[in-house]
GROMACS .gro file of C-alpha atoms in nm:
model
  311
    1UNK     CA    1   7.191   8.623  14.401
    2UNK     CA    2   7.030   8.874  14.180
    3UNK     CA    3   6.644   8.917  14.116
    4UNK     CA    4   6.448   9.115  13.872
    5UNK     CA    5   6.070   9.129  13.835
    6UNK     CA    6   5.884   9.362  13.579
    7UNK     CA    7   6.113   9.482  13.328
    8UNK     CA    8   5.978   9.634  12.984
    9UNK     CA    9   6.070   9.759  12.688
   10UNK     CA   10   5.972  10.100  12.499
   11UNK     CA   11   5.957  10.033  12.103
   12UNK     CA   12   6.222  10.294  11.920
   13UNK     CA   13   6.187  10.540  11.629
   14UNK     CA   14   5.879  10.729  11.666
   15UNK     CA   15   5.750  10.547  11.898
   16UNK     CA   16   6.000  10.681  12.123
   17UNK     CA   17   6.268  10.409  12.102
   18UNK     CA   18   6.606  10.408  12.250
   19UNK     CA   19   6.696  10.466  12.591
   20UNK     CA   20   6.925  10.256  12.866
   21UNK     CA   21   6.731  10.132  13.156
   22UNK     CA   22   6.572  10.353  13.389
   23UNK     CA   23   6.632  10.629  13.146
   24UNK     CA   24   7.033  10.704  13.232
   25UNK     CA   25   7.267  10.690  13.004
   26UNK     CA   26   7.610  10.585  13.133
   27UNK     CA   27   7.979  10.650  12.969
   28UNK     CA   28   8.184  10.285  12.921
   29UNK     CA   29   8.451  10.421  13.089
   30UNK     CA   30   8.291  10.480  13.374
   31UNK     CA   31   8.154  10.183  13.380
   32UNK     CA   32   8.397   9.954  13.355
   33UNK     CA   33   8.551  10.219  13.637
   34UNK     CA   34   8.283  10.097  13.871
   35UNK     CA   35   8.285   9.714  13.796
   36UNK     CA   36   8.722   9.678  13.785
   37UNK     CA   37   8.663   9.844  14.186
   38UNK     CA   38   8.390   9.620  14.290
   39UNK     CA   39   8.581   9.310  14.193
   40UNK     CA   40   8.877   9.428  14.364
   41UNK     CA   41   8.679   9.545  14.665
   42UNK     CA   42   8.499   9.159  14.649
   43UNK     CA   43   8.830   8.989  14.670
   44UNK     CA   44   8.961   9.150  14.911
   45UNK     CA   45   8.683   9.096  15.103
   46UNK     CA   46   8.659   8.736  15.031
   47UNK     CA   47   9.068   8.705  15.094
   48UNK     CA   48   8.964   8.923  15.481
   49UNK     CA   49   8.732   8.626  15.509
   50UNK     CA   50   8.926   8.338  15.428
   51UNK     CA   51   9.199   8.481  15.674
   52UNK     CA   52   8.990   8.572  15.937
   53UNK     CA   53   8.847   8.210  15.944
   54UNK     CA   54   9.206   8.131  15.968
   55UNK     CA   55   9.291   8.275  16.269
   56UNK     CA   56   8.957   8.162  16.414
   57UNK     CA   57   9.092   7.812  16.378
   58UNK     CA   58   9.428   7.837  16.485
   59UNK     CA   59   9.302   7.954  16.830
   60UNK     CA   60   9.182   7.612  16.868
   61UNK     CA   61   8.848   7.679  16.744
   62UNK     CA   62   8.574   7.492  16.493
   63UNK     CA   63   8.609   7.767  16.206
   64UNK     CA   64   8.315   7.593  16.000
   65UNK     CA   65   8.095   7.768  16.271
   66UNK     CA   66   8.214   8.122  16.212
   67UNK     CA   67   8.174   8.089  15.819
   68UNK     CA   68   7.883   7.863  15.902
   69UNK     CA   69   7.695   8.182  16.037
   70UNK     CA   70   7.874   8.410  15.799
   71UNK     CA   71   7.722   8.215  15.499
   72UNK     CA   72   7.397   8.190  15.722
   73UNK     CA   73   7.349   8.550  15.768
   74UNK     CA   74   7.424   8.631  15.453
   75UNK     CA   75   7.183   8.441  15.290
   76UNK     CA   76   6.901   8.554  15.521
   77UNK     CA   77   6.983   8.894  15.387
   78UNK     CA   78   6.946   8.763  15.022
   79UNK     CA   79   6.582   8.609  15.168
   80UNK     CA   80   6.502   8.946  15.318
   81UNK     CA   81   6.532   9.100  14.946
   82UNK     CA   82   6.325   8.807  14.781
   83UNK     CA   83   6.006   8.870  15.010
   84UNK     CA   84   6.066   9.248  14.981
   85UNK     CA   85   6.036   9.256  14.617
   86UNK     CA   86   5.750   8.966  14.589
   87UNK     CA   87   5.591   9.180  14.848
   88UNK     CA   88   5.666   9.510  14.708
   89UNK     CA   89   5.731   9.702  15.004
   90UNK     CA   90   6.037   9.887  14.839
   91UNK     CA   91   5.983  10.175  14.622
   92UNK     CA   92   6.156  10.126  14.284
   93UNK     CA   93   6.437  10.377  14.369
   94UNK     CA   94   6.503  10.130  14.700
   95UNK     CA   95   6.501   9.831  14.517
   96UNK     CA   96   6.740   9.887  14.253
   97UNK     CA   97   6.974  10.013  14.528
   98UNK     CA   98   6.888   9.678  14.734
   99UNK     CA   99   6.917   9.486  14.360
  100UNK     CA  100   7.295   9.621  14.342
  101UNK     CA  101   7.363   9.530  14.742
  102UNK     CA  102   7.211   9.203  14.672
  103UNK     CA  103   7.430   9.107  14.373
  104UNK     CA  104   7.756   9.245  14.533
  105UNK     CA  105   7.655   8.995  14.882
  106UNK     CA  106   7.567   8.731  14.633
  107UNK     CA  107   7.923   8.688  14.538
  108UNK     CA  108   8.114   8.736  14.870
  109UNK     CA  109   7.850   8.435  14.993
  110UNK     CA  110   8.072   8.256  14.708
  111UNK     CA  111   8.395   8.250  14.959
  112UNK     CA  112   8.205   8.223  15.251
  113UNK     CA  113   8.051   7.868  15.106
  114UNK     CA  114   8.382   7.778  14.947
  115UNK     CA  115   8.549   7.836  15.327
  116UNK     CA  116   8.301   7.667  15.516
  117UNK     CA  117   8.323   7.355  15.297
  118UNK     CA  118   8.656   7.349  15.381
  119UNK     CA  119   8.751   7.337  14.963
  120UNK     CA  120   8.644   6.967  14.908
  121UNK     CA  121   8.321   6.815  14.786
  122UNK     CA  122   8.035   6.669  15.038
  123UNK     CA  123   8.019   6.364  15.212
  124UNK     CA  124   7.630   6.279  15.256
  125UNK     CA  125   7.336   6.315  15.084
  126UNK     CA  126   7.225   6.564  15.290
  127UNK     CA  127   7.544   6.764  15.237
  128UNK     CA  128   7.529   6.703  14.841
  129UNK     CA  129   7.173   6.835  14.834
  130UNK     CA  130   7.278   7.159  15.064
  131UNK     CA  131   7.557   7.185  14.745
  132UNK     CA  132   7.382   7.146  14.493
  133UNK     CA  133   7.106   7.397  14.590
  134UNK     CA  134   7.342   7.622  14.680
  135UNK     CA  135   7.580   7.591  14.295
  136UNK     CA  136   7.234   7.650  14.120
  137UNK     CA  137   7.135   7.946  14.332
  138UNK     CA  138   7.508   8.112  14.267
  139UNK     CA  139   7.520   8.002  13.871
  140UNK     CA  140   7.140   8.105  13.826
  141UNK     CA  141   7.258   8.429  14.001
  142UNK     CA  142   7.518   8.472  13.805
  143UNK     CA  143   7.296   8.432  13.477
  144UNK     CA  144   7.077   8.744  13.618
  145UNK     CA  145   7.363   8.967  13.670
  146UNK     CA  146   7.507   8.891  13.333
  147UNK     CA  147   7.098   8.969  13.189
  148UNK     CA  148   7.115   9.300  13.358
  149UNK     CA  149   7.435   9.410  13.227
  150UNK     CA  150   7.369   9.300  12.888
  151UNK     CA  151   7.053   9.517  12.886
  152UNK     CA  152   7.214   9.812  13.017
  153UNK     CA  153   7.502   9.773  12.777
  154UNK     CA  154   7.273   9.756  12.473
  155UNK     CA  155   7.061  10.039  12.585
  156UNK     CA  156   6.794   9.933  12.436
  157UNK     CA  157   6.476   9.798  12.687
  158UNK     CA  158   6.380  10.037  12.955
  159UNK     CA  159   6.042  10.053  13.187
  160UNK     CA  160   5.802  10.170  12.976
  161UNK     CA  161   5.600   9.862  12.795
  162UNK     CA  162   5.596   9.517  12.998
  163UNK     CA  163   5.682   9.194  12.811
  164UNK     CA  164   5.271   9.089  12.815
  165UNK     CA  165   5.214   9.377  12.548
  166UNK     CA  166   5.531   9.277  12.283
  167UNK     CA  167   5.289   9.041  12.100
  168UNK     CA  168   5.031   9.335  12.058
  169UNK     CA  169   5.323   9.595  11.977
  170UNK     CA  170   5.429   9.324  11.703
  171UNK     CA  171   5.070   9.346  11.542
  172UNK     CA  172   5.036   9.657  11.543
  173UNK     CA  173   5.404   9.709  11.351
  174UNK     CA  174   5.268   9.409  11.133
  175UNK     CA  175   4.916   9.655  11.029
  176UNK     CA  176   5.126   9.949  11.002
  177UNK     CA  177   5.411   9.801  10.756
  178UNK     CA  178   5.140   9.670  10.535
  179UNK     CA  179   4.933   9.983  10.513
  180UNK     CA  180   5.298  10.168  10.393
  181UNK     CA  181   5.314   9.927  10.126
  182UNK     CA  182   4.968   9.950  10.032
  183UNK     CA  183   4.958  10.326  10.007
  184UNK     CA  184   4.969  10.481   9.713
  185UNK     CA  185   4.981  10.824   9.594
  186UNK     CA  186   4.623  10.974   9.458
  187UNK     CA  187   4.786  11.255   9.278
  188UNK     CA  188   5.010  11.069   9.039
  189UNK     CA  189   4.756  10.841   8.973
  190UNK     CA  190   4.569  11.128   8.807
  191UNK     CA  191   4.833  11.260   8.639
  192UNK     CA  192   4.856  11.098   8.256
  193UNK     CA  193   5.195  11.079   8.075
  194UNK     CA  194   5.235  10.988   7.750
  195UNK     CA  195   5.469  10.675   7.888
  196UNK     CA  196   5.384  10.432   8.192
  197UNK     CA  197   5.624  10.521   8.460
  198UNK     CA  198   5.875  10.284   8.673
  199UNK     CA  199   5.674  10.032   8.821
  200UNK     CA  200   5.789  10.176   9.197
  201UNK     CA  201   5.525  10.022   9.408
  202UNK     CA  202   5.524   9.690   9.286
  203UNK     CA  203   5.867   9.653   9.347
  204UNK     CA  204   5.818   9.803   9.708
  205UNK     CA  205   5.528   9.510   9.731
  206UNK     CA  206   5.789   9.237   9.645
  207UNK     CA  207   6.025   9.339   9.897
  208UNK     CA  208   5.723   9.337  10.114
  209UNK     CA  209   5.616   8.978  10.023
  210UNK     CA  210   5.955   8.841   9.942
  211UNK     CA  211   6.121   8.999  10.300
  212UNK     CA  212   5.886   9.181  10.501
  213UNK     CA  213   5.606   8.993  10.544
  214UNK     CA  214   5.751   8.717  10.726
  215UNK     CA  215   5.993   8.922  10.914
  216UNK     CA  216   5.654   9.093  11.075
  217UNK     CA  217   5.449   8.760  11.127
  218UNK     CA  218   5.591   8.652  11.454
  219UNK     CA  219   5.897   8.644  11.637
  220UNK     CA  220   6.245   8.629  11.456
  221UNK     CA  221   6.615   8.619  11.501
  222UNK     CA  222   6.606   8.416  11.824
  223UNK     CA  223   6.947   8.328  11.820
  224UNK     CA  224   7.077   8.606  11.722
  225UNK     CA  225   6.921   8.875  11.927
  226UNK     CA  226   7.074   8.625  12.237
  227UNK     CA  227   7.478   8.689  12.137
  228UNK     CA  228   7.418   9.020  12.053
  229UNK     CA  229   7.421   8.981  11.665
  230UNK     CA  230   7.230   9.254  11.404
  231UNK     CA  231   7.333   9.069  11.131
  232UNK     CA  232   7.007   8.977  11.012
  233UNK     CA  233   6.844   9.350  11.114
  234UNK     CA  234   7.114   9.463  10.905
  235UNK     CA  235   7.071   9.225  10.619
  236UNK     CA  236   6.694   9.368  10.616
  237UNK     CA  237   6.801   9.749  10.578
  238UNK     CA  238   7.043   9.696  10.267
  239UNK     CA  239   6.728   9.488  10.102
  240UNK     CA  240   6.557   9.828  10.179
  241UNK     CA  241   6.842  10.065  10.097
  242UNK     CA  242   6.926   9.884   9.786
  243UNK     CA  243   6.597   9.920   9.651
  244UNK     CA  244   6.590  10.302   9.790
  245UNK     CA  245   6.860  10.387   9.512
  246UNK     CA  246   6.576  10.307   9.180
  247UNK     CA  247   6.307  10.459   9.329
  248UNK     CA  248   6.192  10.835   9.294
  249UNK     CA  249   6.145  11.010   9.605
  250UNK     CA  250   5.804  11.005   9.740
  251UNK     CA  251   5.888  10.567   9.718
  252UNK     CA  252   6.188  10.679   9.905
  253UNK     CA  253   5.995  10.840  10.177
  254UNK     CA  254   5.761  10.540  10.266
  255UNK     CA  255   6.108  10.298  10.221
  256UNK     CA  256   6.259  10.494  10.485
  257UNK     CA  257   5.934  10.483  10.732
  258UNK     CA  258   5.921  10.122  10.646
  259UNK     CA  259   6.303  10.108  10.766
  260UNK     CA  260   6.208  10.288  11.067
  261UNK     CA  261   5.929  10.017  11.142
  262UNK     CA  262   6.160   9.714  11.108
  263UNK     CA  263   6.415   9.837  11.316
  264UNK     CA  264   6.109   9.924  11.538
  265UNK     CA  265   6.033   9.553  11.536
  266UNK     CA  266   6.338   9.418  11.556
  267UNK     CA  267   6.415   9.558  11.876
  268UNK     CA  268   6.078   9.423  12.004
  269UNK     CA  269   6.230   9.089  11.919
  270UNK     CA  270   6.531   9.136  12.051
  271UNK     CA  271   6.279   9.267  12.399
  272UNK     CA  272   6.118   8.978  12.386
  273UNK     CA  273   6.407   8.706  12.422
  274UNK     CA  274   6.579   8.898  12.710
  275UNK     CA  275   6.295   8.951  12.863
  276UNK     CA  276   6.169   8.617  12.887
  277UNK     CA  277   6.487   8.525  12.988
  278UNK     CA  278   6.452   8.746  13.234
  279UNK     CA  279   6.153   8.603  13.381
  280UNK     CA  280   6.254   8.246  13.294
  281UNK     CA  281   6.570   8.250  13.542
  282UNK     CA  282   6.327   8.368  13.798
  283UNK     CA  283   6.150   8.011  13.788
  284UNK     CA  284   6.509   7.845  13.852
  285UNK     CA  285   6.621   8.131  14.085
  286UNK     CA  286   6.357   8.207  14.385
  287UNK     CA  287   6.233   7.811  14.400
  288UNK     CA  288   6.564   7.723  14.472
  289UNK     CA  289   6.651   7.985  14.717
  290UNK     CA  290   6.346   7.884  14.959
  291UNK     CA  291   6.447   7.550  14.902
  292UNK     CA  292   6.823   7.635  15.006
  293UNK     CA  293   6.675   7.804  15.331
  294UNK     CA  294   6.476   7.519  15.460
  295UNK     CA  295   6.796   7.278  15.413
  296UNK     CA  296   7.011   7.585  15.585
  297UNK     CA  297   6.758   7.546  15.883
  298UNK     CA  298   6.763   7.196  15.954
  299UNK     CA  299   7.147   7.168  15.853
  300UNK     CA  300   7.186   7.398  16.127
  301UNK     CA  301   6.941   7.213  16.372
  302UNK     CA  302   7.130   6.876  16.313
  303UNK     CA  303   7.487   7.038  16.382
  304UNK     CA  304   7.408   7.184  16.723
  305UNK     CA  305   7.178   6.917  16.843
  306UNK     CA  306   7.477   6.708  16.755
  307UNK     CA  307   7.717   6.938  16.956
  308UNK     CA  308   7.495   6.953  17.193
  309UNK     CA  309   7.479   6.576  17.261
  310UNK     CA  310   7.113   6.549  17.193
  311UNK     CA  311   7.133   6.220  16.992
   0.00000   0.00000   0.00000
């Protein structure tokens, strides 16, 4: 099943924000190319599989030991990329290339587990817990791949700023929103007209204290950052671009570099819940795959010293 360690965002408008992951840029088209021919080319080789084992048991044969070892050797593949990466003897180019071989094995071990429990559910406790460890290792799995392709669809958190710096990134964004607000012009404060003019920072402080403010505290927009929703981010802006429309342009100006720091921040937010999911899954994911391995072991070292007549 997939595994990801390390990934980062990079914060967007001037700080250099925007991107896809790794720096690429890839067409939809393309993309959904790519995917439509790996699911064809994994059922077909799933439907080779279930045939083969088949044949293997019309010749008179146990097939459970040919999918047995099938699903075995599989899975010490997947083990094989776990250590790599936790030991980090791939460079990064090799391990994204062993991420995509690991994902694609991940789900033809799917049909080999299906075939070698023969369709039906377990019979012993032993055989439940060898189940179970191996539904949450394939669901959790699943979960990764479906985090990596939402990032790269979004486009928006690459490998440039690790998930331990979004809480500094956020304060930062929080000091430089206020200090926009605060900042007035010297100039027209020296100039003296026979009228007061438009009251255009104070209202730029009140959006500040009646929207901004909070928005900048802490994280926000759990919920929706997870589906994929900029309804809120959105909601923001025309609070911004509303007020853009009264005020004379030099309040315009810092409106529109306050803009560019919410969005700024609201894509740290939106870093920040995929990337701890990220890193959450991992805690479900690896545990469970060592765990899987030392059942795989001594389910295979009860079946042939049963075979064997050994006890």
């Amino acid at each position: 099943m997939p595994d990801f360690g390390g990934a980062a965002v990079r914060p967007a408008g001037p700080r250099a924000l925007g991107g896809s992951i790794g720096g690429r840029s890839r067409g939809p088209a393309g993309y959904l190319i790519r995917q439509t021919a790996q699911s064809l080319l994994i059922a077909a080789i799933s439907a080779g599989l279930f045939w083969l084992v088949c044949i293997y048991g019309n010749g008179l044969r146990d097939p459970r030991y040919l999918d047995g070892w099938v699903l075995a050797g599989g899975m010490s593949v997947q083990l094989y990329f776990h250590i790599a990466i936790k030991a980090a003897r791939l460079s990064p180019k090799s391990a994204m290339r062993w991420r995509k071989v690991h994902i694609f094995l991940g789900y033809l071990l799917i049909a080999a587990f299906i075939s070698h429990s023969d369709f039906s559910l377990p019979d012993t406790g032993f055989e439940w817990a060898l189940w179970a460890g191996f539904v949450l290792v394939t669901l959790s799995g699943i979960f990764g791949a479906y985090l990596a392709w939402s990032l790269r669809a979004k486009g928006r958190i690459d490998e440039s700023i690790s998930y331990d710096r979004i809480a500094t990134l956020r304060a930062e964004l929080a000091r430089d929103v206020h200090a926009a607000v605060a900042e007035t012009d010297p100039a027209a404060a020296q100039i003296a007209l026979p009228l007061p003019g438009l009251p255009h920072d104070a209202w730029i402080m009140d959006l500040y204290a009646n929207h901004l403010r909070d928005f900048f505290e802490g994280p926000r927009n759990f919920t929706a950052h997870l589906i994929g929703s900029q309804r809120p981010l959105r909601r923001l802006t025309d609070e911004i671009d509303d007020l853009s429309r009264y005020v004379d342009q030099q309040s315009r100006e810092k409106l529109a570099a306050i803009k560019t720091l919410a969005v700024e921040k609201d894509r740290l937010d939106f870093a920040r819940v995929y990337l701890g999911l990220t890193r959450g899954w991992l805690f479900v994911h690896v545990p469970v795959t060592y765990g899987l391995t030392v059942l795989t072991v001594l389910h295979v070292l009860v079946v042939y010293a049963f075979s064997s007549g050994a006890w």
